[in-house]
Short mmCIF file of C-alpha atoms in Angstrom, two decimals:
data_model
loop_
_atom_site.label_atom_id
_atom_site.label_comp_id
_atom_site.label_asym_id
_atom_site.label_seq_id
_atom_site.Cartn_x
_atom_site.Cartn_y
_atom_site.Cartn_z
CA UNK M 10 0.00 0.00 0.00
CA UNK M 11 1.16 3.53 -0.72
CA UNK M 12 2.81 5.28 2.19
CA UNK M 13 3.29 8.91 3.20
CA UNK M 14 4.94 10.78 6.04
CA UNK M 15 2.83 11.58 9.09
CA UNK M 16 2.95 15.38 9.27
CA UNK M 17 2.79 16.70 12.83
CA UNK M 18 2.65 20.36 13.89
CA UNK M 19 3.85 20.96 17.47
CA UNK M 20 3.19 24.40 19.02
CA UNK M 21 4.84 25.30 22.32
CA UNK M 22 6.21 28.61 23.61
CA UNK M 23 9.13 26.89 25.39
CA UNK M 24 12.21 26.37 23.26
CA UNK M 25 13.45 23.73 25.70
CA UNK M 26 10.17 21.80 25.38
CA UNK M 27 10.30 21.97 21.58
CA UNK M 28 13.89 20.70 21.55
CA UNK M 29 13.16 17.74 23.84
CA UNK M 30 9.94 16.80 22.00
CA UNK M 31 11.74 16.99 18.65
CA UNK M 32 14.59 14.76 19.84
CA UNK M 33 12.31 12.07 21.29
CA UNK M 34 9.96 12.15 18.28
CA UNK M 35 12.91 11.71 15.90
CA UNK M 36 13.91 8.59 17.87
CA UNK M 37 10.44 7.11 18.35
CA UNK M 38 8.81 8.15 15.05
CA UNK M 39 11.58 8.53 12.43
CA UNK M 40 9.02 8.48 9.61
CA UNK M 41 7.16 11.52 10.97
CA UNK M 42 7.61 14.95 9.38
CA UNK M 43 7.76 17.37 12.29
CA UNK M 44 7.15 21.13 12.23
CA UNK M 45 7.85 23.14 15.41
CA UNK M 46 6.31 26.53 16.20
CA UNK M 47 6.79 28.84 19.16
CA UNK M 48 3.62 30.92 18.81
CA UNK M 49 0.05 30.87 17.54
CA UNK M 50 0.80 33.32 14.72
CA UNK M 51 3.70 31.20 13.49
CA UNK M 52 1.44 28.15 13.55
CA UNK M 53 -1.21 29.99 11.52
CA UNK M 54 1.40 30.76 8.86
CA UNK M 55 2.43 27.10 8.69
CA UNK M 56 -1.20 25.98 8.39
CA UNK M 57 -1.51 28.12 5.26
CA UNK M 58 1.47 26.36 3.69
CA UNK M 59 0.47 22.69 3.99
CA UNK M 60 -1.91 20.13 5.45
CA UNK M 61 -1.06 18.39 8.74
CA UNK M 62 -2.21 15.01 10.01
CA UNK M 63 -1.98 16.02 13.69
CA UNK M 64 -1.67 19.31 15.59
CA UNK M 65 -0.56 19.58 19.22
CA UNK M 66 -0.56 22.87 21.10
CA UNK M 67 0.22 24.06 24.61
CA UNK M 68 -2.78 25.57 26.37
CA UNK M 69 -0.86 28.79 27.08
CA UNK M 70 1.02 30.36 24.15
CA UNK M 71 2.99 33.64 24.13
CA UNK M 72 0.48 35.43 21.89
CA UNK M 73 -2.84 33.61 22.34
CA UNK M 74 -4.77 30.93 24.16
CA UNK M 75 -4.46 27.37 22.84
CA UNK M 76 -8.25 27.04 22.66
CA UNK M 77 -8.45 30.20 20.53
CA UNK M 78 -5.90 28.66 18.18
CA UNK M 79 -8.03 25.50 18.04
CA UNK M 80 -11.07 27.58 17.06
CA UNK M 81 -9.05 29.15 14.25
CA UNK M 82 -7.90 25.73 13.08
CA UNK M 83 -11.51 24.55 12.95
CA UNK M 84 -12.50 27.65 10.97
CA UNK M 85 -9.79 26.89 8.40
CA UNK M 86 -11.37 24.94 5.49
CA UNK M 87 -8.28 22.78 5.05
CA UNK M 88 -8.03 21.72 8.71
CA UNK M 89 -11.65 21.43 9.73
CA UNK M 90 -11.15 17.73 10.52
CA UNK M 91 -7.48 17.72 11.60
CA UNK M 92 -7.04 16.25 15.12
CA UNK M 93 -5.91 18.84 17.70
CA UNK M 94 -4.31 17.74 20.99
CA UNK M 95 -4.07 20.35 23.77
CA UNK M 96 -1.24 19.93 26.29
CA UNK M 97 -2.06 21.22 29.76
CA UNK M 98 -1.26 20.53 33.38
CA UNK M 99 -4.63 21.80 34.59
CA UNK M 100 -7.40 20.24 32.51
CA UNK M 101 -10.35 20.70 34.88
CA UNK M 102 -13.97 19.94 34.00
CA UNK M 103 -14.75 23.49 32.85
CA UNK M 104 -11.66 23.60 30.63
CA UNK M 105 -12.48 20.21 29.16
CA UNK M 106 -16.02 21.28 28.24
CA UNK M 107 -14.84 24.59 26.79
CA UNK M 108 -12.09 22.84 24.84
CA UNK M 109 -14.29 20.17 23.31
CA UNK M 110 -16.77 22.89 22.33
CA UNK M 111 -13.86 24.70 20.64
CA UNK M 112 -12.99 21.58 18.64
CA UNK M 113 -10.26 19.98 20.77
CA UNK M 114 -9.85 16.29 19.91
CA UNK M 115 -8.11 15.25 23.12
CA UNK M 116 -6.07 16.51 26.06
CA UNK M 117 -2.68 15.42 27.37
CA UNK M 118 -1.54 15.99 30.96
CA UNK M 119 1.94 17.52 30.62
CA UNK M 120 2.85 16.53 34.19
CA UNK M 121 3.32 12.98 32.81
CA UNK M 122 6.49 14.13 31.03
CA UNK M 123 7.86 14.43 27.51
CA UNK M 124 8.46 10.71 26.91
CA UNK M 125 4.85 9.94 27.81
CA UNK M 126 3.72 12.78 25.53
CA UNK M 127 5.59 11.27 22.56
CA UNK M 128 4.16 7.82 23.35
CA UNK M 129 0.71 9.44 23.42
CA UNK M 130 1.29 10.97 19.97
CA UNK M 131 2.64 7.68 18.63
CA UNK M 132 -0.37 5.75 19.90
CA UNK M 133 -2.78 8.38 18.59
CA UNK M 134 -1.34 8.27 15.05
CA UNK M 135 -1.42 4.45 15.06
CA UNK M 136 -5.10 4.47 16.08
CA UNK M 137 -5.92 7.26 13.61
CA UNK M 138 -3.77 6.63 10.52
CA UNK M 139 -5.58 9.22 8.41
CA UNK M 140 -6.03 8.91 4.68
CA UNK M 141 -3.14 7.09 3.03
CA UNK M 142 -3.51 5.43 -0.35
CA UNK M 143 -3.78 5.55 -4.13
CA UNK M 144 -7.25 5.98 -5.61
CA UNK M 145 -8.54 5.22 -9.10
CA UNK M 146 -11.35 7.74 -9.57
CA UNK M 147 -13.80 7.32 -12.48
CA UNK M 148 -16.11 10.30 -13.08
CA UNK M 149 -17.36 11.81 -16.36
CA UNK M 150 -18.74 15.04 -14.92
CA UNK M 151 -15.99 17.72 -15.05
CA UNK M 152 -17.58 19.77 -12.27
CA UNK M 153 -17.96 16.86 -9.87
CA UNK M 154 -14.50 15.55 -10.74
CA UNK M 155 -12.79 18.89 -10.04
CA UNK M 156 -14.48 19.24 -6.66
CA UNK M 157 -13.84 15.63 -5.56
CA UNK M 158 -10.25 15.57 -6.81
CA UNK M 159 -9.43 18.72 -4.86
CA UNK M 160 -11.03 17.28 -1.73
CA UNK M 161 -9.21 13.92 -1.92
CA UNK M 162 -5.81 15.34 -2.82
CA UNK M 163 -6.06 17.95 -0.08
CA UNK M 164 -6.36 15.13 2.45
CA UNK M 165 -3.16 13.51 1.20
CA UNK M 166 -4.51 10.86 -1.17
CA UNK M 167 -2.87 10.08 -4.51
CA UNK M 168 -5.62 10.16 -7.12
CA UNK M 169 -5.61 8.99 -10.74
CA UNK M 170 -8.69 10.31 -12.54
CA UNK M 171 -10.28 8.92 -15.69
CA UNK M 172 -13.64 9.55 -17.34
CA UNK M 173 -14.58 6.14 -18.75
CA UNK M 174 -14.83 2.55 -17.55
CA UNK M 175 -12.73 1.45 -20.53
CA UNK M 176 -9.81 3.66 -19.46
CA UNK M 177 -10.19 2.49 -15.86
CA UNK M 178 -10.00 -1.18 -16.92
CA UNK M 179 -6.84 -0.45 -18.91
CA UNK M 180 -5.27 1.26 -15.89
CA UNK M 181 -6.23 -1.67 -13.65
CA UNK M 182 -4.70 -4.05 -16.20
CA UNK M 183 -1.38 -2.18 -15.99
CA UNK M 184 -1.53 -2.10 -12.19
CA UNK M 185 -2.69 -5.68 -11.63
CA UNK M 186 -0.19 -8.28 -10.30
CA UNK M 187 2.17 -9.11 -13.14
CA UNK M 188 1.34 -5.88 -14.98
CA UNK M 189 3.99 -3.31 -16.01
CA UNK M 190 3.03 -0.97 -13.13
CA UNK M 191 2.13 -3.56 -10.48
CA UNK M 192 4.28 -1.84 -7.83
CA UNK M 193 2.13 1.30 -8.10
CA UNK M 194 -1.20 -0.51 -7.67
CA UNK M 195 -4.43 1.12 -6.55
CA UNK M 196 -5.74 0.81 -3.01
CA UNK M 197 -9.40 1.57 -3.80
CA UNK M 198 -11.58 2.39 -6.79
CA UNK M 199 -14.16 5.20 -6.71
CA UNK M 200 -16.57 5.25 -9.63
CA UNK M 201 -19.77 6.89 -10.78
CA UNK M 202 -22.32 4.15 -11.42
CA UNK M 203 -23.94 5.85 -14.42
CA UNK M 204 -21.10 6.64 -16.84
CA UNK M 205 -21.43 7.89 -20.37
CA UNK M 206 -20.13 5.59 -23.07
CA UNK M 207 -20.41 1.93 -23.98
CA UNK M 208 -19.52 0.70 -20.48
CA UNK M 209 -21.13 1.72 -17.19
CA UNK M 210 -19.89 1.66 -13.62
CA UNK M 211 -21.63 -1.70 -13.31
CA UNK M 212 -19.50 -3.07 -16.16
CA UNK M 213 -16.38 -1.78 -14.42
CA UNK M 214 -17.43 -3.55 -11.22
CA UNK M 215 -18.00 -6.76 -13.14
CA UNK M 216 -14.50 -6.51 -14.64
CA UNK M 217 -12.92 -5.86 -11.22
CA UNK M 218 -14.64 -8.84 -9.60
CA UNK M 219 -14.76 -11.30 -12.54
CA UNK M 220 -11.96 -10.41 -14.97
CA UNK M 221 -9.29 -9.35 -12.50
CA UNK M 222 -10.79 -11.46 -9.68
CA UNK M 223 -10.11 -8.82 -7.04
CA UNK M 224 -11.95 -9.59 -3.82
CA UNK M 225 -13.74 -6.85 -1.90
CA UNK M 226 -10.87 -6.82 0.59
CA UNK M 227 -8.15 -6.78 -2.08
CA UNK M 228 -9.74 -3.97 -4.13
CA UNK M 229 -12.51 -2.09 -2.30
CA UNK M 230 -14.87 -0.16 -4.57
CA UNK M 231 -16.86 2.90 -3.56
CA UNK M 232 -19.72 3.82 -5.92
CA UNK M 233 -20.93 7.40 -6.33
CA UNK M 234 -24.55 7.43 -7.40
CA UNK M 235 -27.67 9.57 -7.71
CA UNK M 236 -29.86 6.51 -7.14
CA UNK M 237 -32.37 7.11 -4.36
CA UNK M 238 -34.54 4.00 -4.60
CA UNK M 239 -33.60 1.07 -2.32
CA UNK M 240 -33.75 -1.33 -5.28
CA UNK M 241 -31.10 0.60 -7.19
CA UNK M 242 -28.94 0.95 -4.11
CA UNK M 243 -29.15 -2.81 -3.49
CA UNK M 244 -28.19 -3.29 -7.14
CA UNK M 245 -24.95 -1.43 -6.48
CA UNK M 246 -24.01 -3.99 -3.82
CA UNK M 247 -25.05 -6.92 -6.02
CA UNK M 248 -22.75 -5.56 -8.72
CA UNK M 249 -19.79 -5.96 -6.36
CA UNK M 250 -19.40 -2.59 -4.62
CA UNK M 251 -18.27 -2.39 -1.00
CA UNK M 252 -20.21 0.80 -0.30
CA UNK M 253 -21.81 3.81 -1.98
CA UNK M 254 -22.10 7.56 -1.47
CA UNK M 255 -25.11 9.39 -2.76
CA UNK M 256 -24.73 12.52 -4.88
CA UNK M 257 -24.49 15.42 -4.28
CA UNK M 258 -21.41 14.46 -2.27
CA UNK M 259 -21.16 15.50 1.37
CA UNK M 260 -17.47 15.86 2.30
CA UNK M 261 -17.70 14.29 5.77
CA UNK M 262 -19.62 11.26 4.47
CA UNK M 263 -17.25 10.70 1.54
CA UNK M 264 -14.15 10.91 3.74
CA UNK M 265 -15.67 8.52 6.30
CA UNK M 266 -16.47 5.96 3.58
CA UNK M 267 -13.01 6.29 1.98
CA UNK M 268 -11.28 5.96 5.34
CA UNK M 269 -13.29 2.81 6.11
CA UNK M 270 -12.42 1.18 2.78
CA UNK M 271 -8.75 2.12 3.06
CA UNK M 272 -8.72 0.45 6.47
CA UNK M 273 -10.13 -2.71 4.87
CA UNK M 274 -7.33 -2.62 2.28
CA UNK M 275 -4.68 -1.94 4.95
CA UNK M 276 -5.87 -4.90 7.01
CA UNK M 277 -5.94 -7.15 3.92
CA UNK M 278 -2.38 -6.11 3.00
CA UNK M 279 -1.15 -6.60 6.57
CA UNK M 280 -2.71 -10.08 6.79
CA UNK M 281 -1.29 -11.03 3.39
CA UNK M 282 2.21 -9.95 4.44
CA UNK M 283 1.83 -11.76 7.74
CA UNK M 284 0.75 -14.95 5.96
CA UNK M 285 3.74 -14.69 3.62
CA UNK M 286 6.09 -14.18 6.57
CA UNK M 287 4.60 -17.20 8.32
CA UNK M 288 4.96 -19.26 5.15
CA UNK M 289 8.61 -18.27 4.82
CA UNK M 290 9.25 -19.07 8.48
CA UNK M 291 7.67 -22.49 8.03
CA UNK M 292 9.61 -23.31 4.85
CA UNK M 293 13.00 -21.64 5.37
CA UNK M 294 15.97 -22.84 7.40
CA UNK M 295 16.52 -20.02 9.90
CA UNK M 296 20.32 -20.41 10.04
CA UNK M 297 21.29 -20.74 6.39
CA UNK M 298 18.46 -18.88 4.64
CA UNK M 299 17.82 -21.73 2.20
CA UNK M 300 14.64 -23.82 2.18
CA UNK M 301 14.23 -26.55 4.77
CA UNK M 302 13.98 -30.29 4.15
CA UNK M 303 10.21 -30.33 4.64
CA UNK M 304 9.79 -27.81 1.82
CA UNK M 305 12.20 -29.75 -0.39
CA UNK M 306 10.27 -33.00 -0.01
CA UNK M 307 6.89 -31.30 -0.53
CA UNK M 308 7.75 -28.97 -3.43
CA UNK M 309 10.50 -31.09 -4.95
CA UNK M 310 7.98 -33.69 -6.03
CA UNK M 311 6.36 -30.99 -8.15
CA UNK M 312 9.64 -30.47 -9.99
CA UNK M 313 9.47 -34.01 -11.28
CA UNK M 314 5.72 -33.99 -11.97
CA UNK M 315 6.07 -30.78 -14.02
CA UNK M 316 9.24 -31.77 -15.87
CA UNK M 317 7.47 -31.71 -19.32
CA UNK M 318 9.79 -34.42 -20.66
CA UNK M 319 12.81 -32.36 -19.55
CA UNK M 320 15.37 -33.93 -17.17
CA UNK M 321 15.66 -32.82 -13.55
CA UNK M 322 19.00 -33.06 -11.73
CA UNK M 323 19.72 -33.35 -8.01
CA UNK M 324 22.91 -32.34 -6.23
CA UNK M 325 23.77 -33.33 -2.66
CA UNK M 326 26.60 -31.29 -1.11
CA UNK M 327 28.23 -32.29 2.17
CA UNK M 328 30.80 -30.12 3.97
CA UNK M 329 33.99 -32.12 4.45
CA UNK M 330 35.21 -32.73 8.02
CA UNK M 331 32.51 -30.50 9.49
CA UNK M 332 32.46 -32.34 12.83
CA UNK M 333 36.19 -31.74 13.19
CA UNK M 334 35.61 -28.01 12.56
CA UNK M 335 32.88 -27.89 15.20
CA UNK M 336 35.00 -29.75 17.74
CA UNK M 337 38.08 -27.58 17.12
CA UNK M 338 36.55 -24.13 16.75
CA UNK M 339 33.14 -24.36 18.39
CA UNK M 340 29.56 -24.46 17.20
CA UNK M 341 29.36 -20.68 16.62
CA UNK M 342 32.08 -21.00 14.00
CA UNK M 343 30.27 -23.99 12.52
CA UNK M 344 27.05 -21.99 12.35
CA UNK M 345 28.85 -19.14 10.58
CA UNK M 346 30.24 -21.59 8.02
CA UNK M 347 26.76 -23.02 7.36
CA UNK M 348 25.29 -19.54 7.07
CA UNK M 349 27.90 -18.37 4.53
CA UNK M 350 27.67 -21.56 2.48
CA UNK M 351 23.88 -21.23 2.38
CA UNK M 352 24.17 -17.61 1.23
CA UNK M 353 26.58 -18.60 -1.55
CA UNK M 354 24.29 -21.36 -2.76
CA UNK M 355 21.29 -19.02 -2.82
CA UNK M 356 23.25 -16.41 -4.73
CA UNK M 357 24.82 -18.84 -7.22
CA UNK M 358 21.82 -20.71 -8.61
CA UNK M 359 19.57 -19.59 -11.42
CA UNK M 360 15.88 -18.74 -11.08
CA UNK M 361 13.67 -21.79 -10.62
CA UNK M 362 16.34 -23.81 -8.80
CA UNK M 363 15.46 -25.16 -5.37
CA UNK M 364 18.16 -25.05 -2.66
CA UNK M 365 17.50 -26.67 0.72
CA UNK M 366 19.32 -27.76 3.85
CA UNK M 367 19.03 -31.53 3.74
CA UNK M 368 20.74 -32.40 7.00
CA UNK M 369 23.18 -30.96 9.53
CA UNK M 370 25.98 -30.00 7.09
CA UNK M 371 24.32 -31.31 3.94
CA UNK M 372 22.57 -29.27 1.24
CA UNK M 373 20.37 -30.37 -1.66
CA UNK M 374 19.94 -28.57 -4.98
CA UNK M 375 17.24 -29.42 -7.55
CA UNK M 376 17.93 -28.19 -11.07
CA UNK M 377 14.99 -28.18 -13.54
CA UNK M 378 15.60 -28.80 -17.25
CA UNK M 379 19.15 -29.95 -16.54
CA UNK M 380 20.99 -32.86 -18.16
CA UNK M 381 23.57 -34.88 -16.24
CA UNK M 382 26.59 -33.32 -17.97
CA UNK M 383 25.33 -29.79 -17.26
CA UNK M 384 24.51 -30.75 -13.66
CA UNK M 385 28.07 -31.99 -13.15
CA UNK M 386 29.43 -28.71 -14.48
CA UNK M 387 27.15 -26.71 -12.15
CA UNK M 388 28.21 -28.91 -9.22
CA UNK M 389 31.88 -28.27 -10.00
CA UNK M 390 31.24 -24.50 -10.09
CA UNK M 391 29.59 -24.68 -6.66
CA UNK M 392 32.40 -26.88 -5.27
CA UNK M 393 35.06 -24.43 -6.47
CA UNK M 394 33.07 -21.44 -5.21
CA UNK M 395 32.79 -22.88 -1.71
CA UNK M 396 36.50 -23.78 -1.64
CA UNK M 397 37.33 -20.15 -2.51
CA UNK M 398 34.78 -18.75 -0.05
CA UNK M 399 36.80 -19.21 3.17
CA UNK M 400 33.77 -18.85 5.49
CA UNK M 401 34.66 -17.72 9.01
CA UNK M 402 38.27 -17.43 7.68
CA UNK M 403 38.55 -21.24 7.29
CA UNK M 404 39.32 -23.28 4.18
CA UNK M 405 36.17 -25.33 3.62
CA UNK M 406 35.58 -27.97 0.96
CA UNK M 407 32.53 -29.96 -0.06
CA UNK M 408 31.91 -33.30 -1.67
CA UNK M 409 29.07 -33.38 -4.22
CA UNK M 410 26.91 -36.21 -5.51
CA UNK M 411 25.01 -35.71 -8.78
CA UNK M 412 22.04 -37.59 -10.27
CA UNK M 413 19.62 -36.83 -13.11
CA UNK M 414 16.38 -38.27 -14.44
CA UNK M 415 18.13 -38.29 -17.81
CA UNK M 416 19.68 -41.61 -16.81
CA UNK M 417 16.70 -42.75 -14.72
CA UNK M 418 13.55 -41.28 -16.36
CA UNK M 419 11.05 -42.96 -14.05
CA UNK M 420 12.72 -41.91 -10.80
CA UNK M 421 10.59 -40.15 -8.19
CA UNK M 422 12.09 -37.53 -5.90
CA UNK M 423 13.18 -39.93 -3.14
CA UNK M 424 14.77 -42.24 -5.70
CA UNK M 425 16.58 -39.35 -7.39
CA UNK M 426 17.92 -38.11 -4.05
CA UNK M 427 18.99 -41.64 -3.17
CA UNK M 428 21.00 -41.81 -6.41
CA UNK M 429 22.64 -38.47 -5.59
CA UNK M 430 23.40 -39.74 -2.07
CA UNK M 431 25.15 -42.80 -3.48
CA UNK M 432 27.23 -40.55 -5.73
CA UNK M 433 28.04 -38.37 -2.70
CA UNK M 434 29.24 -41.48 -0.82
CA UNK M 435 31.57 -42.25 -3.72
CA UNK M 436 32.95 -38.68 -3.62
CA UNK M 437 33.65 -39.05 0.11
CA UNK M 438 35.28 -42.47 -0.29
CA UNK M 439 37.55 -41.36 -3.14
CA UNK M 440 39.16 -38.43 -1.37
CA UNK M 441 36.51 -35.70 -0.74
CA UNK M 442 36.43 -32.22 -2.29
CA UNK M 443 35.19 -33.58 -5.59
CA UNK M 444 32.10 -34.17 -7.74
CA UNK M 445 30.86 -37.66 -8.55
CA UNK M 446 27.84 -38.84 -10.57
#
């Protein structure tokens, strides 16, 4: 999902306070863009220059009251909804009521200290992430488009506007996984339901859900419609929309709907990343960075099933005299050797090759579309590379066994690995630091 800096405006008449807050915020929230002001008038000037995601102000400022500043912030069209935190050591009931009436979002008790204040800001921004994302906006009315574009962009959203469903589908095609602009994908789609042209908003929804197969969590869609009848509104949901906003657009309602859908997308992205991390943890050897044996046995079978009449080769590499190394220099040195050998193997193989830790000091490599002669050459390259590596400043050699379905076309994975293991035994018995097939 697209990211942006969290822009925070801190207003405090004390230079010492500003310095301490700035230092702690830089440590705790390095991604935040911080602006410091010493007076209300200076803050007003900054508010004219850009939009902020959060404003904090001391209750007592050199030139005005913090609540008066809050009222001015609320009167500013660009900051009508910006959260304002007032910092005070004397927030009694009367002050609280007056402050909330003035538009204060929350209070912080400054007697808790600067570190607690920064933690408060950090927690607040995490609970209220604001509007962050990239929007595909489809609207054929120039007047409506100008107004909505200005509103969305002012609140920090990146918006790509188009006037037809056909153009929107083309943009989605480019931004879909595997497309030329997949890294700059959209977070949500906003579309008018009744578009001019051959395709309507309903057709666009059908393409999003059926052609691109985006789920409602993966690509939320907000429909803008003039439909007032319940039947038509229900039709919008049946077409695949997550939600709708009725025209003419009310700013607060539109922003609330967009924020809700962006949260859905953020949660989907976070869960997807978490699932990928869990998958990698479950299938990767934590020490060496290569795949683990469980993954090899499960996925390796697919190599042979999907060989398409092309040979598959297996290499088994065993580090020579590894037990002696462990006994002489300790297990930490042994771990470093395994880690560096694993990194070299990962870096040396071509795309589509499977590298896994097969045992304690043993590695397996599956090479698709690889004849025996080529596999032997690749094994020799890896053997020489490891000998030149000098992991943990030690001369390390490996023995390598090679097998290929070229010589045993009916072999399953376990049989192929068994053949490579026999070849590895021969390499060990005939002097080590060599390749045998």
